[in-house]
Amino acid sequence: MIKPLRMFRFAFPRIAAAFFLAGSFSACESDEGPLVKDPGTPADSISFANDIQPLFNAYCTPCHGAANQKLNLLPCCSYEQLLLTGFRAPYVLPSNPEGSLLYQYLNGNPIQMPPSGPIPPHDIESVLLWIRQGAKNN
Ligand code: HEC
């Protein structure tokens, strides 16, 4: 039988290290990484500014810039456009994350965005989690 103290000395540093790592990497959640996201735990909360806007900058703003008549995804405007002022706003529905237009277009429905092909699944998952967590301007 394993003595409780030995078990504590074994488990505690590992649990503490896991929390420490989760905290220090949370700013890089849009990168490929070992973190598995599970909605509901604070360590996994997605930030619009740190996790979502960088995806727009990388994949969307060449077309969805100031000149785009429907949806401007530049940092100045993206949040307001998605929630309120875009052509078919709201594009994100916390009450129906999978049905949100933003999520649907990322998955090729009715057309693929970006047109060149889907962004990495990990990034689409971040968008879905961000919507599930309330689509906050955080
Ligand atoms: C190569 C240019 C291009 C890129 C890159 C691009 N889009 Fe688009 N997007 C378009 C065009 C053009 C339309 C309008 C298509 C139409 O309505 O027929 C559109 C339409 C959309 C719409 C629907 C807008 C509406 O109200 O009808 C959404 C949502 C969207 N794009 C999201 C994105 C996202 C998110 C990205 C980045 C992950 C992205 N797009 C990247 C060109 C692009």
PDB file of C-alpha atoms and ligand atoms in Angstrom:
ATOM      1  CA  MET A   1       0.000   0.000   0.000  1.00  0.00           C
ATOM      2  CA  ILE A   2       1.222   3.546  -0.800  1.00  0.00           C
ATOM      3  CA  LYS A   3       1.605   5.750   2.236  1.00  0.00           C
ATOM      4  CA  PRO A   4      -0.483   8.968   2.014  1.00  0.00           C
ATOM      5  CA  LEU A   5       2.558  11.166   2.679  1.00  0.00           C
ATOM      6  CA  ARG A   6       4.535   9.536  -0.114  1.00  0.00           C
ATOM      7  CA  MET A   7       1.623   9.942  -2.451  1.00  0.00           C
ATOM      8  CA  PHE A   8       1.309  13.613  -1.521  1.00  0.00           C
ATOM      9  CA  ARG A   9       5.008  14.212  -2.116  1.00  0.00           C
ATOM     10  CA  PHE A  10       4.703  12.514  -5.469  1.00  0.00           C
ATOM     11  CA  ALA A  11       1.520  14.172  -6.663  1.00  0.00           C
ATOM     12  CA  PHE A  12       1.714  17.680  -5.249  1.00  0.00           C
ATOM     13  CA  PRO A  13       4.725  18.982  -7.206  1.00  0.00           C
ATOM     14  CA  ARG A  14       3.269  17.586 -10.409  1.00  0.00           C
ATOM     15  CA  ILE A  15      -0.145  19.141  -9.856  1.00  0.00           C
ATOM     16  CA  ALA A  16       1.472  22.434  -8.878  1.00  0.00           C
ATOM     17  CA  ALA A  17       3.682  22.331 -11.979  1.00  0.00           C
ATOM     18  CA  ALA A  18       0.686  21.613 -14.199  1.00  0.00           C
ATOM     19  CA  PHE A  19      -1.151  24.657 -12.826  1.00  0.00           C
ATOM     20  CA  PHE A  20       1.950  26.792 -13.200  1.00  0.00           C
ATOM     21  CA  LEU A  21       2.454  25.722 -16.810  1.00  0.00           C
ATOM     22  CA  ALA A  22      -1.216  26.172 -17.657  1.00  0.00           C
ATOM     23  CA  GLY A  23      -1.036  29.726 -16.296  1.00  0.00           C
ATOM     24  CA  SER A  24       2.173  30.745 -17.984  1.00  0.00           C
ATOM     25  CA  PHE A  25       1.151  29.449 -21.393  1.00  0.00           C
ATOM     26  CA  SER A  26      -2.381  30.775 -21.380  1.00  0.00           C
ATOM     27  CA  ALA A  27      -1.294  33.784 -23.431  1.00  0.00           C
ATOM     28  CA  CYS A  28      -0.219  31.487 -26.270  1.00  0.00           C
ATOM     29  CA  GLU A  29      -3.372  29.453 -26.630  1.00  0.00           C
ATOM     30  CA  SER A  30      -3.657  30.147 -30.335  1.00  0.00           C
ATOM     31  CA  ASP A  31      -0.371  28.292 -30.943  1.00  0.00           C
ATOM     32  CA  GLU A  32      -0.216  24.577 -31.454  1.00  0.00           C
ATOM     33  CA  GLY A  33       0.557  23.196 -28.038  1.00  0.00           C
ATOM     34  CA  PRO A  34       0.043  20.452 -25.538  1.00  0.00           C
ATOM     35  CA  LEU A  35      -2.807  22.201 -23.762  1.00  0.00           C
ATOM     36  CA  VAL A  36      -6.136  20.468 -24.125  1.00  0.00           C
ATOM     37  CA  LYS A  37      -8.929  22.960 -23.769  1.00  0.00           C
ATOM     38  CA  ASP A  38     -11.937  22.067 -21.728  1.00  0.00           C
ATOM     39  CA  PRO A  39     -14.584  24.749 -21.377  1.00  0.00           C
ATOM     40  CA  GLY A  40     -15.479  25.480 -17.815  1.00  0.00           C
ATOM     41  CA  THR A  41     -12.080  25.712 -16.164  1.00  0.00           C
ATOM     42  CA  PRO A  42     -10.774  29.257 -15.749  1.00  0.00           C
ATOM     43  CA  ALA A  43      -7.275  28.300 -16.906  1.00  0.00           C
ATOM     44  CA  ASP A  44      -8.755  27.526 -20.310  1.00  0.00           C
ATOM     45  CA  SER A  45     -10.539  30.804 -20.828  1.00  0.00           C
ATOM     46  CA  ILE A  46     -10.067  32.232 -24.318  1.00  0.00           C
ATOM     47  CA  SER A  47      -9.226  35.888 -24.755  1.00  0.00           C
ATOM     48  CA  PHE A  48     -10.623  37.752 -27.733  1.00  0.00           C
ATOM     49  CA  ALA A  49      -7.624  40.104 -27.878  1.00  0.00           C
ATOM     50  CA  ASN A  50      -4.947  37.456 -27.352  1.00  0.00           C
ATOM     51  CA  ASP A  51      -6.406  34.387 -29.040  1.00  0.00           C
ATOM     52  CA  ILE A  52      -9.062  35.388 -31.579  1.00  0.00           C
ATOM     53  CA  GLN A  53      -8.022  38.729 -33.071  1.00  0.00           C
ATOM     54  CA  PRO A  54      -4.563  37.331 -33.993  1.00  0.00           C
ATOM     55  CA  LEU A  55      -6.363  34.679 -36.077  1.00  0.00           C
ATOM     56  CA  PHE A  56      -8.273  37.388 -37.939  1.00  0.00           C
ATOM     57  CA  ASN A  57      -5.013  39.294 -38.486  1.00  0.00           C
ATOM     58  CA  ALA A  58      -3.325  36.197 -39.862  1.00  0.00           C
ATOM     59  CA  TYR A  59      -6.104  34.752 -42.002  1.00  0.00           C
ATOM     60  CA  CYS A  60      -8.874  37.256 -42.639  1.00  0.00           C
ATOM     61  CA  THR A  61      -7.918  40.922 -42.728  1.00  0.00           C
ATOM     62  CA  PRO A  62      -6.301  40.871 -46.184  1.00  0.00           C
ATOM     63  CA  CYS A  63      -9.879  40.655 -47.441  1.00  0.00           C
ATOM     64  CA  HIS A  64     -11.932  41.680 -44.413  1.00  0.00           C
ATOM     65  CA  GLY A  65     -10.332  45.099 -43.960  1.00  0.00           C
ATOM     66  CA  ALA A  66     -11.677  48.625 -43.949  1.00  0.00           C
ATOM     67  CA  ALA A  67     -12.832  48.355 -47.555  1.00  0.00           C
ATOM     68  CA  ASN A  68     -14.935  45.241 -46.944  1.00  0.00           C
ATOM     69  CA  GLN A  69     -18.576  46.198 -47.136  1.00  0.00           C
ATOM     70  CA  LYS A  70     -19.869  43.299 -45.066  1.00  0.00           C
ATOM     71  CA  LEU A  71     -17.421  42.429 -42.334  1.00  0.00           C
ATOM     72  CA  ASN A  72     -14.384  44.366 -41.162  1.00  0.00           C
ATOM     73  CA  LEU A  73     -12.177  42.147 -39.001  1.00  0.00           C
ATOM     74  CA  LEU A  74      -9.404  44.674 -38.295  1.00  0.00           C
ATOM     75  CA  PRO A  75      -8.542  45.154 -34.585  1.00  0.00           C
ATOM     76  CA  CYS A  76     -10.330  48.518 -34.548  1.00  0.00           C
ATOM     77  CA  CYS A  77     -13.651  47.101 -35.517  1.00  0.00           C
ATOM     78  CA  SER A  78     -13.904  43.328 -35.475  1.00  0.00           C
ATOM     79  CA  TYR A  79     -15.696  42.862 -32.161  1.00  0.00           C
ATOM     80  CA  GLU A  80     -18.338  45.478 -32.841  1.00  0.00           C
ATOM     81  CA  GLN A  81     -18.777  44.241 -36.404  1.00  0.00           C
ATOM     82  CA  LEU A  82     -19.273  40.647 -35.289  1.00  0.00           C
ATOM     83  CA  LEU A  83     -21.741  41.500 -32.547  1.00  0.00           C
ATOM     84  CA  LEU A  84     -23.567  44.567 -33.819  1.00  0.00           C
ATOM     85  CA  THR A  85     -22.619  46.430 -36.953  1.00  0.00           C
ATOM     86  CA  GLY A  86     -21.532  43.836 -39.537  1.00  0.00           C
ATOM     87  CA  PHE A  87     -23.802  43.269 -42.525  1.00  0.00           C
ATOM     88  CA  ARG A  88     -25.447  40.193 -40.965  1.00  0.00           C
ATOM     89  CA  ALA A  89     -24.578  40.740 -37.300  1.00  0.00           C
ATOM     90  CA  PRO A  90     -24.563  39.022 -34.949  1.00  0.00           C
ATOM     91  CA  TYR A  91     -22.088  36.521 -36.377  1.00  0.00           C
ATOM     92  CA  VAL A  92     -21.576  34.953 -32.955  1.00  0.00           C
ATOM     93  CA  LEU A  93     -24.348  33.547 -30.788  1.00  0.00           C
ATOM     94  CA  PRO A  94     -23.353  32.390 -27.297  1.00  0.00           C
ATOM     95  CA  SER A  95     -26.780  30.697 -27.158  1.00  0.00           C
ATOM     96  CA  ASN A  96     -25.916  28.635 -30.250  1.00  0.00           C
ATOM     97  CA  PRO A  97     -22.116  28.504 -30.724  1.00  0.00           C
ATOM     98  CA  GLU A  98     -22.100  25.824 -33.443  1.00  0.00           C
ATOM     99  CA  GLY A  99     -24.843  27.656 -35.348  1.00  0.00           C
ATOM    100  CA  SER A 100     -22.985  30.984 -35.298  1.00  0.00           C
ATOM    101  CA  LEU A 101     -22.244  32.343 -38.757  1.00  0.00           C
ATOM    102  CA  LEU A 102     -18.565  32.868 -37.907  1.00  0.00           C
ATOM    103  CA  TYR A 103     -18.166  29.227 -36.902  1.00  0.00           C
ATOM    104  CA  GLN A 104     -20.215  28.020 -39.864  1.00  0.00           C
ATOM    105  CA  TYR A 105     -18.114  29.926 -42.429  1.00  0.00           C
ATOM    106  CA  LEU A 106     -14.889  28.643 -40.844  1.00  0.00           C
ATOM    107  CA  ASN A 107     -16.272  25.149 -41.480  1.00  0.00           C
ATOM    108  CA  GLY A 108     -17.171  25.758 -45.115  1.00  0.00           C
ATOM    109  CA  ASN A 109     -20.864  26.479 -44.664  1.00  0.00           C
ATOM    110  CA  PRO A 110     -22.217  27.928 -46.912  1.00  0.00           C
ATOM    111  CA  ILE A 111     -18.766  28.808 -48.319  1.00  0.00           C
ATOM    112  CA  GLN A 112     -15.280  28.236 -46.964  1.00  0.00           C
ATOM    113  CA  MET A 113     -13.577  31.075 -45.080  1.00  0.00           C
ATOM    114  CA  PRO A 114     -10.815  31.747 -45.794  1.00  0.00           C
ATOM    115  CA  PRO A 115     -11.491  30.702 -49.398  1.00  0.00           C
ATOM    116  CA  SER A 116      -8.004  29.169 -49.686  1.00  0.00           C
ATOM    117  CA  GLY A 117      -8.901  26.461 -47.145  1.00  0.00           C
ATOM    118  CA  PRO A 118      -9.757  25.988 -43.475  1.00  0.00           C
ATOM    119  CA  ILE A 119      -7.546  27.394 -40.751  1.00  0.00           C
ATOM    120  CA  PRO A 120      -6.021  24.751 -38.406  1.00  0.00           C
ATOM    121  CA  PRO A 121      -8.656  22.768 -36.420  1.00  0.00           C
ATOM    122  CA  HIS A 122      -7.035  23.919 -33.177  1.00  0.00           C
ATOM    123  CA  ASP A 123      -7.805  27.542 -34.127  1.00  0.00           C
ATOM    124  CA  ILE A 124     -11.390  26.789 -35.159  1.00  0.00           C
ATOM    125  CA  GLU A 125     -11.784  25.103 -31.768  1.00  0.00           C
ATOM    126  CA  SER A 126     -10.519  28.281 -30.055  1.00  0.00           C
ATOM    127  CA  VAL A 127     -13.181  30.325 -31.858  1.00  0.00           C
ATOM    128  CA  LEU A 128     -15.882  27.857 -30.790  1.00  0.00           C
ATOM    129  CA  LEU A 129     -14.720  27.921 -27.162  1.00  0.00           C
ATOM    130  CA  TRP A 130     -14.575  31.705 -27.186  1.00  0.00           C
ATOM    131  CA  ILE A 131     -18.210  31.828 -28.350  1.00  0.00           C
ATOM    132  CA  ARG A 132     -19.214  29.158 -25.794  1.00  0.00           C
ATOM    133  CA  GLN A 133     -17.592  31.215 -23.066  1.00  0.00           C
ATOM    134  CA  GLY A 134     -19.888  34.111 -23.933  1.00  0.00           C
ATOM    135  CA  ALA A 135     -18.081  35.798 -26.874  1.00  0.00           C
ATOM    136  CA  LYS A 136     -16.652  38.371 -24.506  1.00  0.00           C
ATOM    137  CA  ASN A 137     -14.567  41.367 -25.515  1.00  0.00           C
ATOM    138  CA  ASN A 138     -11.811  40.187 -23.183  1.00  0.00           C
TER     139      ASN A 138
HETATM  140  C1  HEC B   1      -9.367  35.939 -50.101  1.00  0.00           C
HETATM  141  C2  HEC B   1     -10.285  36.847 -49.446  1.00  0.00           C
HETATM  142  C3  HEC B   1     -10.941  36.398 -48.154  1.00  0.00           C
HETATM  143  C4  HEC B   1     -10.338  35.924 -47.012  1.00  0.00           C
HETATM  144  C5  HEC B   1      -8.851  35.689 -46.767  1.00  0.00           C
HETATM  145  C6  HEC B   1     -11.389  35.721 -46.059  1.00  0.00           C
HETATM  146  N1  HEC B   1     -12.590  36.073 -46.595  1.00  0.00           N
HETATM  147 FE1  HEC B   1     -14.408  35.963 -45.660  1.00  0.00          FE
HETATM  148  N2  HEC B   1     -15.322  36.629 -47.352  1.00  0.00           N
HETATM  149  C7  HEC B   1     -14.683  36.970 -48.527  1.00  0.00           C
HETATM  150  C8  HEC B   1     -15.677  37.353 -49.500  1.00  0.00           C
HETATM  151  C9  HEC B   1     -15.384  37.798 -50.933  1.00  0.00           C
HETATM  152  C10 HEC B   1     -16.935  37.220 -48.868  1.00  0.00           C
HETATM  153  C11 HEC B   1     -18.309  37.476 -49.462  1.00  0.00           C
HETATM  154  C12 HEC B   1     -18.779  36.181 -50.053  1.00  0.00           C
HETATM  155  C13 HEC B   1     -20.211  36.258 -50.464  1.00  0.00           C
HETATM  156  O1  HEC B   1     -21.023  36.779 -49.705  1.00  0.00           O
HETATM  157  O2  HEC B   1     -20.509  35.757 -51.549  1.00  0.00           O
HETATM  158  C14 HEC B   1     -16.677  36.769 -47.532  1.00  0.00           C
HETATM  159  C15 HEC B   1     -17.673  36.532 -46.594  1.00  0.00           C
HETATM  160  C16 HEC B   1     -17.436  36.180 -45.280  1.00  0.00           C
HETATM  161  C17 HEC B   1     -18.467  36.044 -44.284  1.00  0.00           C
HETATM  162  C18 HEC B   1     -19.950  36.273 -44.494  1.00  0.00           C
HETATM  163  C19 HEC B   1     -20.227  37.739 -44.454  1.00  0.00           C
HETATM  164  C20 HEC B   1     -21.680  38.062 -44.719  1.00  0.00           C
HETATM  165  O3  HEC B   1     -22.261  38.848 -43.952  1.00  0.00           O
HETATM  166  O4  HEC B   1     -22.242  37.524 -45.670  1.00  0.00           O
HETATM  167  C21 HEC B   1     -17.845  35.697 -43.130  1.00  0.00           C
HETATM  168  C22 HEC B   1     -18.492  35.452 -41.767  1.00  0.00           C
HETATM  169  C23 HEC B   1     -16.430  35.633 -43.398  1.00  0.00           C
HETATM  170  N3  HEC B   1     -16.216  35.920 -44.725  1.00  0.00           N
HETATM  171  C24 HEC B   1     -15.474  35.321 -42.468  1.00  0.00           C
HETATM  172  C25 HEC B   1     -14.118  35.218 -42.772  1.00  0.00           C
HETATM  173  C26 HEC B   1     -13.133  34.853 -41.785  1.00  0.00           C
HETATM  174  C27 HEC B   1     -13.433  34.594 -40.319  1.00  0.00           C
HETATM  175  C28 HEC B   1     -11.936  34.805 -42.432  1.00  0.00           C
HETATM  176  C29 HEC B   1     -10.611  34.426 -41.857  1.00  0.00           C
HETATM  177  C30 HEC B   1     -10.549  33.186 -41.103  1.00  0.00           C
HETATM  178  C31 HEC B   1     -12.178  35.164 -43.810  1.00  0.00           C
HETATM  179  N4  HEC B   1     -13.507  35.391 -43.973  1.00  0.00           N
HETATM  180  C32 HEC B   1     -11.191  35.241 -44.770  1.00  0.00           C
HETATM  181  C33 HEC B   1     -13.327  36.962 -48.752  1.00  0.00           C
HETATM  182  C34 HEC B   1     -12.360  36.499 -47.866  1.00  0.00           C
END
